[in-house]
Amino acid sequence: MTGLTSRSIAKAPATAATPQYDRNACGVGIVHLGLGAFHKAHQAFYTDAALAAEGGDWKIIGVSMRNEQVAADFNAQDGLFTILEKGNDGAKAQIIGSIDHAVCARTQPEQVLDALCDANVRVVTTTVTEKGYGIDRATGGLDLSNPVIAQDLTRDSAPVGVIGLIVTALARRRTRGIAPFTVLCCDNLPENGTFLRAGLIDFANRYDTDLGQWIADTVACPSSMVDRITPAQTADTRALAQELTGSEDVLAIETESFHQWVIEDNFPTGRPAWDAAGAIFTNDVAAYEKMKLRLLNGSHSLIAYMGQLLGKQYVRDVMADPCLEAIVRRHLEEVSATLPALPDIDLPQYRADLIARFRNPNIAHETLQIASDGSEKMPQRIFAPAADAIAHNLSIQSGAFATAVWMWYCKRGGKGMDDRAINDPRADLLRAAAQGDTPDEILSAFERMPGLFPKELSESPAWRKSVLGVLGDLAENPIEQVVETTFGRIS
Ligand code: CS2
């Protein structure tokens, strides 16, 4: 079996869609930092559609931040990879051609800087996960204890982190008289453009305040809401990609049919026709972000921690249990009450669609994957809506339940695993906080962790009482029983 390449796609079977544009006629216009499954299923997919609709010099140079092999794999496949779109009724294969080639930031930082300094590159996109920026969310400035930030700030060698690379490239462009690129953050963070912009300016100001001012004055950092459920690749993904495309593809990914991208329309340096694939350009991304982070991602975290404690491997396994599904529905309803109205969105329909997406029998999304990095995810997904609920006298029951379940997961780890399974940049602190003997000791220890809980929660007796109630229940009874007595029987 031959590997996927430009030559092999010429002979791809009818079961695989191939790029509907001349790849060689399109130049590069984007550098993407963070070459993981989500980027492939989302920005690379939208850019492929934009190139098919309007052409243009918008191909992507993909930057793998640490993994050299990923970049090598892309280059061996001429930048091509397969998306398996898995709806409720089977899979469709599409070979994506929008990535031109790839480099690795850890081993080739100067090549990354060269790419970022190319005048043709007008947009830089990022998907490096919530923890990948090295920005302290409590202050909005740099997290100086982050080893990559600390290393890049020394400026002893070429930077390897997102912030260091972008600021260094902007500085070089400024010196060379090249207009700055637009920076588009695509991670699940509230007001992600404003967040990244603050980190860039802080980094620059630490050695050159003129540069910091220039970035503040000239670099556009639109916010965006990104959405497409994309599990990690498995051996099954590769086998199915091979069956449908006729080529071996080590980079194949699987994802759901649904995709959404809402982007603040602020691209002084131009952008691809992402709207060709359905991207929505607006001036109010924050409301969409809030809806998605609280409803989709918040429920995801709740599902992940319940699933881990109950030994359920996939999101769909949790959703297959009527009692657990009822908990998720209740959560969606509680959180909806905290959202601003969105004229184009039918919230009950959005919730119903989410339930169907979580239940998708063809998507094997591991609860363990979503359970990672809780300390980075819980604040915007669970705590922020709960704080809003308190301010407006709304229900906090489900938010408190999700919080206690997370803390219990930090204490016990997943069923059938030892507690080393917790994957979080603050894993040691979380484990230590969760070791308290009483619910009050546990909650108080979590509350002392800097930047985790908003003070509206720690100062609310009603919130504390609800969390302590669930923690107390979990301390005395198996989780099956806690859930059953509250919501009915678990299968
Ligand atoms: C998930 C997200 O892993 C997680 O924390 O909640 O990756 C989620 O699948 C995406 O945001 C969906 O758009």
Coordinates of C-alpha atoms and ligand atoms in Angstrom, one line a residue:
M1 CA 0.0 0.0 0.0
T2 CA 1.4 3.4 -0.9
G3 CA 1.3 6.4 1.3
L4 CA -0.9 9.4 0.6
T5 CA 0.9 12.0 -1.7
S6 CA 0.0 14.4 -4.5
R7 CA 0.6 11.5 -6.9
S8 CA -1.6 9.0 -5.0
I9 CA -4.6 11.4 -4.9
A10 CA -4.7 11.5 -8.7
K11 CA -5.8 7.9 -8.4
A12 CA -8.0 8.2 -5.3
P13 CA -11.2 6.1 -5.5
A14 CA -14.6 7.7 -5.7
T15 CA -15.1 7.1 -2.0
A16 CA -12.7 10.0 -1.2
A17 CA -13.2 13.7 -2.1
T18 CA -10.0 15.4 -3.1
P19 CA -8.9 19.1 -3.3
Q20 CA -11.0 20.9 -6.0
Y21 CA -8.3 23.5 -6.8
D22 CA -4.8 23.6 -8.2
R23 CA -2.7 23.4 -5.1
N24 CA 0.4 24.5 -7.0
A25 CA -1.3 27.7 -8.2
C26 CA -2.0 28.8 -4.6
G27 CA 0.8 30.4 -2.5
V28 CA 1.1 30.5 1.2
G29 CA -0.6 33.2 3.3
I30 CA -1.1 31.7 6.7
V31 CA 1.2 30.2 9.4
H32 CA -0.6 28.0 11.9
L33 CA 0.9 27.3 15.3
G34 CA -0.2 24.0 16.9
L35 CA -0.6 21.3 14.2
G36 CA -2.9 18.9 16.1
A37 CA -6.1 17.1 15.2
F38 CA -8.3 20.1 15.9
H39 CA -6.5 22.3 13.5
K40 CA -6.8 19.7 10.8
A41 CA -10.6 19.2 11.4
H42 CA -11.2 23.0 11.6
Q43 CA -9.0 25.8 10.2
A44 CA -7.3 23.5 7.6
F45 CA -10.8 22.2 6.5
Y46 CA -12.3 25.8 6.2
T47 CA -9.2 27.0 4.3
D48 CA -9.5 24.1 1.9
A49 CA -13.1 25.1 1.2
A50 CA -12.0 28.7 0.8
L51 CA -9.3 27.8 -1.7
A52 CA -11.8 25.7 -3.6
A53 CA -14.3 28.6 -3.7
E54 CA -12.0 31.5 -4.5
G55 CA -8.4 30.3 -4.8
G56 CA -5.9 32.8 -3.6
D57 CA -2.6 32.7 -1.8
W58 CA -3.8 31.3 1.4
K59 CA -2.2 27.9 1.9
I60 CA -0.9 27.2 5.4
I61 CA 2.5 26.5 6.8
G62 CA 1.8 24.2 9.7
V63 CA 4.0 24.5 12.8
S64 CA 4.1 21.6 15.1
M65 CA 5.2 23.2 18.4
R66 CA 7.2 20.2 19.8
N67 CA 6.7 17.1 17.8
E68 CA 9.2 16.8 15.0
Q69 CA 7.6 13.6 13.7
V70 CA 4.3 15.3 12.9
A71 CA 6.1 17.8 10.7
A72 CA 8.1 15.1 9.0
D73 CA 4.8 13.1 8.4
F74 CA 3.2 16.1 6.8
N75 CA 6.1 16.7 4.5
A76 CA 6.3 13.1 3.5
Q77 CA 2.6 13.3 2.5
D78 CA 3.0 16.6 0.6
G79 CA 1.0 18.3 3.3
L80 CA -2.1 16.1 2.5
F81 CA -4.2 14.3 5.1
T82 CA -7.6 12.8 5.3
I83 CA -10.6 13.9 7.3
L84 CA -13.2 11.2 8.1
E85 CA -16.4 12.9 8.7
K86 CA -18.5 10.7 10.9
G87 CA -22.2 11.5 11.1
N88 CA -24.8 9.3 12.7
D89 CA -25.0 7.3 9.6
G90 CA -21.4 6.4 8.6
A91 CA -18.2 8.0 7.4
K92 CA -17.2 10.2 4.4
A93 CA -13.5 10.7 3.5
Q94 CA -12.1 14.1 2.3
I95 CA -8.5 14.7 1.5
I96 CA -7.5 18.2 2.5
G97 CA -4.9 20.1 0.5
S98 CA -4.7 23.5 2.3
I99 CA -1.4 22.7 4.2
D100 CA 1.6 23.5 2.1
H101 CA 4.3 22.0 4.4
A102 CA 5.2 21.8 8.0
V103 CA 8.0 22.7 10.4
C104 CA 8.7 22.0 14.1
A105 CA 9.2 25.0 16.4
R106 CA 11.3 23.1 19.0
T107 CA 13.9 22.0 16.5
Q108 CA 13.5 24.5 13.7
P109 CA 12.7 27.8 15.4
E110 CA 14.6 29.9 12.8
Q111 CA 12.6 28.3 9.9
V112 CA 9.4 29.2 11.8
L113 CA 10.6 32.8 12.2
D114 CA 11.4 32.9 8.5
A115 CA 7.9 31.8 7.7
L116 CA 6.4 34.3 10.0
C117 CA 8.5 37.1 8.5
D118 CA 7.5 36.3 4.9
A119 CA 5.6 39.4 3.7
N120 CA 3.1 37.0 2.0
V121 CA 2.0 35.7 5.4
R122 CA -0.8 37.9 6.4
V123 CA -2.6 35.7 9.0
V124 CA -1.2 33.7 11.9
T125 CA -3.6 31.2 13.5
T126 CA -3.1 29.3 16.8
T127 CA -4.5 26.2 18.4
V128 CA -2.1 25.3 21.3
T129 CA -4.7 24.5 24.0
E130 CA -5.7 26.7 27.0
K131 CA -2.4 26.0 28.8
G132 CA -0.2 26.5 25.7
Y133 CA 0.2 30.3 25.8
G134 CA 1.9 30.8 29.1
I135 CA -0.5 33.6 30.0
D136 CA -1.6 33.9 33.6
R137 CA -5.4 34.1 33.4
A138 CA -5.8 35.8 36.8
T139 CA -3.7 38.8 35.8
G140 CA -3.9 38.6 32.0
G141 CA -0.1 39.0 31.8
L142 CA 2.6 36.5 31.3
D143 CA 3.0 33.6 33.6
L144 CA 6.7 34.0 34.5
S145 CA 6.8 30.6 36.1
N146 CA 6.1 29.0 32.8
P147 CA 9.4 27.5 31.6
V148 CA 8.9 28.3 27.9
I149 CA 8.0 32.0 28.7
A150 CA 11.0 32.2 31.1
Q151 CA 13.3 30.7 28.5
D152 CA 12.0 32.9 25.6
L153 CA 12.3 36.0 27.7
T154 CA 16.0 35.5 28.1
R155 CA 16.3 35.9 24.4
D156 CA 19.5 33.8 24.5
S157 CA 18.4 31.7 21.6
A158 CA 15.5 31.6 19.1
P159 CA 12.1 31.5 20.9
V160 CA 10.2 28.2 20.8
G161 CA 6.9 29.2 22.5
V162 CA 3.8 30.8 20.8
I163 CA 4.2 34.3 22.4
G164 CA 8.0 34.4 21.9
L165 CA 7.7 33.4 18.3
I166 CA 5.0 35.8 17.4
V167 CA 6.5 38.8 19.1
T168 CA 10.0 38.1 17.7
A169 CA 8.6 37.8 14.2
L170 CA 6.6 41.0 14.6
A171 CA 9.7 42.8 15.8
R172 CA 11.7 41.6 12.8
R173 CA 8.8 42.6 10.4
R174 CA 8.7 46.0 12.0
T175 CA 12.5 46.5 11.5
R176 CA 12.3 45.3 7.9
G177 CA 9.3 47.6 7.1
I178 CA 6.9 44.7 6.6
A179 CA 3.3 45.2 7.7
P180 CA 2.3 43.0 10.7
F181 CA 0.1 39.9 10.2
T182 CA -3.2 39.4 11.9
V183 CA -3.2 37.0 14.8
L184 CA -6.2 34.8 15.2
C185 CA -6.5 32.7 18.3
C186 CA -8.6 29.6 17.9
D187 CA -8.5 28.1 21.4
N188 CA -11.4 27.6 23.7
L189 CA -10.8 30.7 25.8
P190 CA -13.2 33.6 26.5
E191 CA -12.4 36.6 24.3
N192 CA -9.4 34.7 23.1
G193 CA -8.1 37.5 20.8
T194 CA -8.0 40.1 23.6
F195 CA -6.4 37.4 25.8
L196 CA -3.6 36.7 23.3
R197 CA -3.1 40.3 22.5
A198 CA -2.4 41.1 26.1
G199 CA 0.2 38.4 26.3
L200 CA 2.0 39.6 23.2
I201 CA 2.1 43.2 24.4
D202 CA 3.3 42.1 27.9
F203 CA 6.1 40.0 26.3
A204 CA 7.2 42.9 24.0
N205 CA 7.1 45.5 26.8
R206 CA 9.5 43.5 28.9
Y207 CA 12.3 44.4 26.6
D208 CA 11.1 47.1 24.2
T209 CA 8.2 49.3 25.1
D210 CA 8.2 50.9 21.6
L211 CA 7.6 47.5 20.2
G212 CA 4.8 46.9 22.7
Q213 CA 3.2 50.1 21.7
W214 CA 3.6 49.3 18.0
I215 CA 1.9 45.9 18.5
A216 CA -0.9 47.6 20.5
D217 CA -1.4 50.2 17.7
T218 CA -1.1 48.0 14.6
V219 CA -1.6 44.3 15.2
A220 CA -5.2 43.0 14.9
C221 CA -6.1 40.1 17.1
P222 CA -9.7 39.2 16.4
S223 CA -11.5 36.8 18.7
S224 CA -13.1 33.7 17.4
M225 CA -15.3 30.8 18.5
V226 CA -14.3 27.5 17.1
D227 CA -16.3 24.3 17.3
R228 CA -15.9 20.8 16.0
I229 CA -15.7 17.7 18.2
T230 CA -12.5 15.9 17.2
P231 CA -11.3 12.9 19.1
A232 CA -7.7 11.7 19.1
Q233 CA -6.7 9.5 16.1
T234 CA -6.8 5.7 16.7
A235 CA -5.7 2.6 14.7
D236 CA -9.3 2.4 13.5
T237 CA -9.1 5.9 12.1
R238 CA -6.1 5.0 10.0
A239 CA -7.6 1.7 8.8
L240 CA -10.8 3.4 7.7
A241 CA -8.9 6.2 5.9
Q242 CA -6.9 3.6 4.1
E243 CA -10.0 1.8 3.0
L244 CA -11.8 4.9 1.7
T245 CA -8.8 6.7 0.1
G246 CA -6.8 3.7 -1.1
S247 CA -3.7 5.2 0.5
E248 CA -2.0 4.8 3.9
D249 CA -2.4 8.1 5.8
V250 CA -0.6 8.4 9.2
L251 CA -2.2 11.8 9.6
A252 CA -5.9 10.9 9.2
I253 CA -8.3 12.2 11.7
E254 CA -12.0 11.6 12.4
T255 CA -14.5 14.3 13.3
E256 CA -18.2 15.0 13.4
S257 CA -20.2 16.5 10.6
F258 CA -21.0 19.6 12.6
H259 CA -18.6 22.5 12.5
Q260 CA -18.9 26.2 13.4
W261 CA -16.6 29.2 13.3
V262 CA -17.6 32.6 14.4
I263 CA -15.0 35.2 13.8
E264 CA -14.6 38.9 14.7
D265 CA -14.4 40.6 11.4
N266 CA -11.1 42.5 11.9
F267 CA -8.5 41.5 9.2
P268 CA -6.7 44.6 8.0
T269 CA -4.3 42.3 6.1
G270 CA -7.0 40.3 4.3
R271 CA -8.3 36.8 4.9
P272 CA -9.4 33.7 3.0
A273 CA -13.0 33.2 2.0
W274 CA -13.7 31.1 5.1
D275 CA -17.3 32.1 4.8
A276 CA -17.4 29.8 1.8
A277 CA -17.4 26.9 4.3
G278 CA -19.9 28.6 6.5
A279 CA -17.8 30.7 8.8
I280 CA -19.8 33.6 10.3
F281 CA -18.1 37.0 10.5
T282 CA -19.6 39.3 13.2
N283 CA -18.7 42.1 15.6
D284 CA -20.0 40.3 18.6
V285 CA -18.1 37.0 19.1
A286 CA -18.1 37.1 22.9
A287 CA -21.8 36.1 23.1
Y288 CA -21.2 33.1 20.8
E289 CA -18.1 32.1 22.8
K290 CA -19.9 32.3 26.0
M291 CA -22.7 30.0 24.7
K292 CA -20.3 27.5 23.3
L293 CA -17.9 27.4 26.3
R294 CA -20.6 27.1 28.8
L295 CA -23.0 24.8 27.0
L296 CA -20.8 22.5 24.9
N297 CA -17.5 22.6 26.8
G298 CA -19.1 22.9 30.2
S299 CA -21.2 19.8 29.6
H300 CA -18.2 18.1 28.1
S301 CA -16.3 18.6 31.3
L302 CA -19.2 17.4 33.4
I303 CA -19.6 14.3 31.2
A304 CA -15.8 13.6 31.3
Y305 CA -15.6 13.7 35.1
M306 CA -18.8 11.7 35.6
G307 CA -17.6 9.2 33.0
Q308 CA -14.1 8.9 34.6
L309 CA -15.5 8.3 38.0
L310 CA -18.0 5.7 36.7
G311 CA -15.5 3.9 34.4
K312 CA -17.2 5.0 31.2
Q313 CA -14.6 5.4 28.4
Y314 CA -16.4 7.5 25.8
V315 CA -18.7 10.5 25.9
R316 CA -21.3 8.4 24.0
D317 CA -21.2 5.8 26.8
V318 CA -22.1 8.4 29.4
M319 CA -24.9 9.7 27.1
A320 CA -26.2 6.1 26.6
D321 CA -27.3 6.1 30.3
P322 CA -30.7 7.9 30.6
C323 CA -29.9 9.1 34.1
L324 CA -26.6 10.6 33.2
E325 CA -28.1 12.2 30.1
A326 CA -30.7 13.7 32.3
I327 CA -28.0 15.3 34.4
V328 CA -26.4 16.8 31.2
R329 CA -29.8 18.1 30.1
R330 CA -30.3 19.7 33.5
H331 CA -26.9 21.3 33.2
L332 CA -27.6 22.7 29.8
E333 CA -30.8 24.3 31.1
E334 CA -29.3 25.7 34.2
V335 CA -26.5 27.3 32.2
S336 CA -28.7 28.6 29.4
A337 CA -30.3 31.0 31.9
T338 CA -26.9 32.8 32.3
L339 CA -26.5 33.5 28.6
P340 CA -27.3 36.8 26.8
A341 CA -29.9 36.5 24.0
L342 CA -28.4 35.7 20.6
P343 CA -30.7 36.8 17.8
D344 CA -29.6 34.1 15.3
I345 CA -29.5 31.3 17.8
D346 CA -32.5 29.1 18.8
L347 CA -31.1 28.0 22.2
P348 CA -33.5 25.0 22.7
Q349 CA -32.5 23.7 19.3
Y350 CA -28.8 24.3 20.0
R351 CA -29.2 22.3 23.2
A352 CA -31.0 19.5 21.4
D353 CA -28.3 19.4 18.7
L354 CA -25.6 19.2 21.4
I355 CA -27.3 16.2 23.0
A356 CA -27.4 14.5 19.6
R357 CA -23.7 15.4 19.0
F358 CA -22.7 14.0 22.3
R359 CA -24.6 10.8 21.6
N360 CA -23.1 10.3 18.1
P361 CA -22.4 6.5 18.0
N362 CA -19.6 6.9 15.4
I363 CA -17.5 9.3 17.4
A364 CA -15.2 7.6 20.0
H365 CA -14.4 10.6 22.2
E366 CA -12.6 9.6 25.3
T367 CA -13.7 11.0 28.6
L368 CA -10.0 10.8 29.7
Q369 CA -9.0 13.2 26.9
I370 CA -11.6 15.9 27.9
A371 CA -10.9 15.4 31.6
S372 CA -7.3 16.7 31.1
D373 CA -6.3 20.2 32.2
G374 CA -9.4 20.8 34.4
S375 CA -7.7 23.7 36.2
E376 CA -7.4 25.4 32.8
K377 CA -10.9 24.6 31.7
M378 CA -13.2 24.7 34.7
P379 CA -13.0 28.5 35.3
Q380 CA -14.6 29.6 32.0
R381 CA -16.8 26.4 31.5
I382 CA -18.3 26.0 35.0
F383 CA -17.2 28.7 37.5
A384 CA -18.0 31.8 35.3
P385 CA -21.6 30.7 34.6
A386 CA -22.1 29.8 38.3
A387 CA -20.8 33.2 39.3
D388 CA -23.3 34.9 36.9
A389 CA -26.0 32.7 38.2
I390 CA -25.3 33.8 41.8
A391 CA -25.3 37.5 40.7
H392 CA -28.8 37.0 39.1
N393 CA -30.3 34.7 41.7
L394 CA -30.4 31.7 39.4
S395 CA -29.9 28.1 40.1
I396 CA -26.3 26.9 40.8
Q397 CA -27.2 23.3 41.6
S398 CA -25.7 21.8 38.5
G399 CA -22.6 24.0 38.5
A400 CA -21.9 22.9 42.1
F401 CA -22.5 19.3 41.2
A402 CA -20.0 19.5 38.3
T403 CA -17.5 21.2 40.6
A404 CA -17.7 18.6 43.3
V405 CA -17.4 15.8 40.8
W406 CA -14.3 17.4 39.4
M407 CA -12.8 17.7 42.8
W408 CA -13.6 14.1 43.5
Y409 CA -11.9 13.1 40.3
C410 CA -8.8 15.0 41.4
K411 CA -9.0 13.0 44.7
R412 CA -9.7 9.5 43.3
G413 CA -8.7 9.6 39.6
G414 CA -10.7 7.6 37.1
K415 CA -12.3 4.3 38.0
G416 CA -9.8 1.5 37.4
M417 CA -6.8 3.9 37.2
D418 CA -4.6 5.2 39.9
D419 CA -4.5 9.0 40.6
R420 CA -1.5 9.5 38.3
A421 CA -4.0 9.5 35.5
I422 CA -4.8 13.1 36.3
N423 CA -3.3 15.1 33.5
D424 CA -3.2 18.8 34.4
P425 CA -0.4 21.4 34.6
R426 CA -1.3 21.9 38.2
A427 CA -1.8 18.1 38.9
D428 CA 0.3 18.1 42.1
L429 CA -1.5 21.1 43.6
L430 CA -4.9 19.6 42.7
R431 CA -4.1 16.3 44.2
A432 CA -2.8 17.9 47.3
A433 CA -5.9 20.1 47.7
A434 CA -8.2 17.1 47.1
Q435 CA -6.5 15.1 49.9
G436 CA -8.3 17.0 52.7
D437 CA -10.2 14.8 55.1
T438 CA -13.4 16.7 55.2
P439 CA -15.5 18.3 52.4
D440 CA -14.7 21.7 53.9
E441 CA -10.9 21.0 53.9
I442 CA -11.1 20.0 50.3
L443 CA -13.2 23.0 49.1
S444 CA -11.1 25.5 51.1
A445 CA -7.9 24.1 49.7
F446 CA -9.2 24.5 46.1
E447 CA -10.4 28.0 47.0
R448 CA -6.8 28.9 48.0
M449 CA -5.4 28.0 44.7
P450 CA -4.6 31.3 43.0
G451 CA -6.7 32.4 40.1
L452 CA -9.0 29.3 40.1
F453 CA -12.3 30.4 41.7
P454 CA -13.9 33.8 41.2
K455 CA -14.4 35.5 44.6
E456 CA -18.2 35.6 43.8
L457 CA -18.2 31.8 44.4
S458 CA -15.9 31.6 47.4
E459 CA -17.8 34.4 49.1
S460 CA -21.2 32.8 48.4
P461 CA -22.6 30.7 51.3
A462 CA -25.2 29.1 49.0
W463 CA -22.5 28.0 46.5
R464 CA -20.3 26.6 49.3
K465 CA -23.2 24.8 50.8
S466 CA -24.1 23.1 47.5
V467 CA -20.6 22.0 46.7
L468 CA -20.0 20.8 50.3
G469 CA -23.3 18.9 50.1
V470 CA -22.3 16.9 47.0
L471 CA -18.7 16.4 48.3
G472 CA -20.2 15.0 51.6
D473 CA -22.4 12.7 49.6
L474 CA -19.5 11.5 47.5
A475 CA -17.4 10.9 50.6
E476 CA -20.0 8.6 52.1
N477 CA -21.4 6.8 49.1
P478 CA -20.3 5.4 45.8
I479 CA -20.9 7.8 42.9
E480 CA -23.5 5.5 41.4
Q481 CA -25.5 5.9 44.5
V482 CA -25.1 9.6 44.7
V483 CA -26.3 10.0 41.2
E484 CA -29.1 7.5 41.6
T485 CA -30.5 9.0 44.7
T486 CA -30.5 12.4 43.1
F487 CA -31.5 11.6 39.5
G488 CA -32.6 7.9 39.2
R489 CA -30.9 4.7 38.3
I490 CA -27.6 4.3 36.3
S491 CA -27.3 1.4 33.9
Ligands
CS2_1 C1 -13.4 19.4 24.7 C2 -13.1 20.2 23.4 O1 -11.3 18.4 25.2 C3 -12.1 19.2 25.5 O2 -12.0 19.8 26.6 O3 -14.4 20.0 25.4 O4 -12.0 19.9 22.8 C4 -14.3 20.1 22.5 O5 -14.4 18.8 21.9 C5 -14.2 21.2 21.3 O6 -14.1 22.4 21.9 C6 -15.4 21.1 20.4 O7 -15.5 22.2 19.6

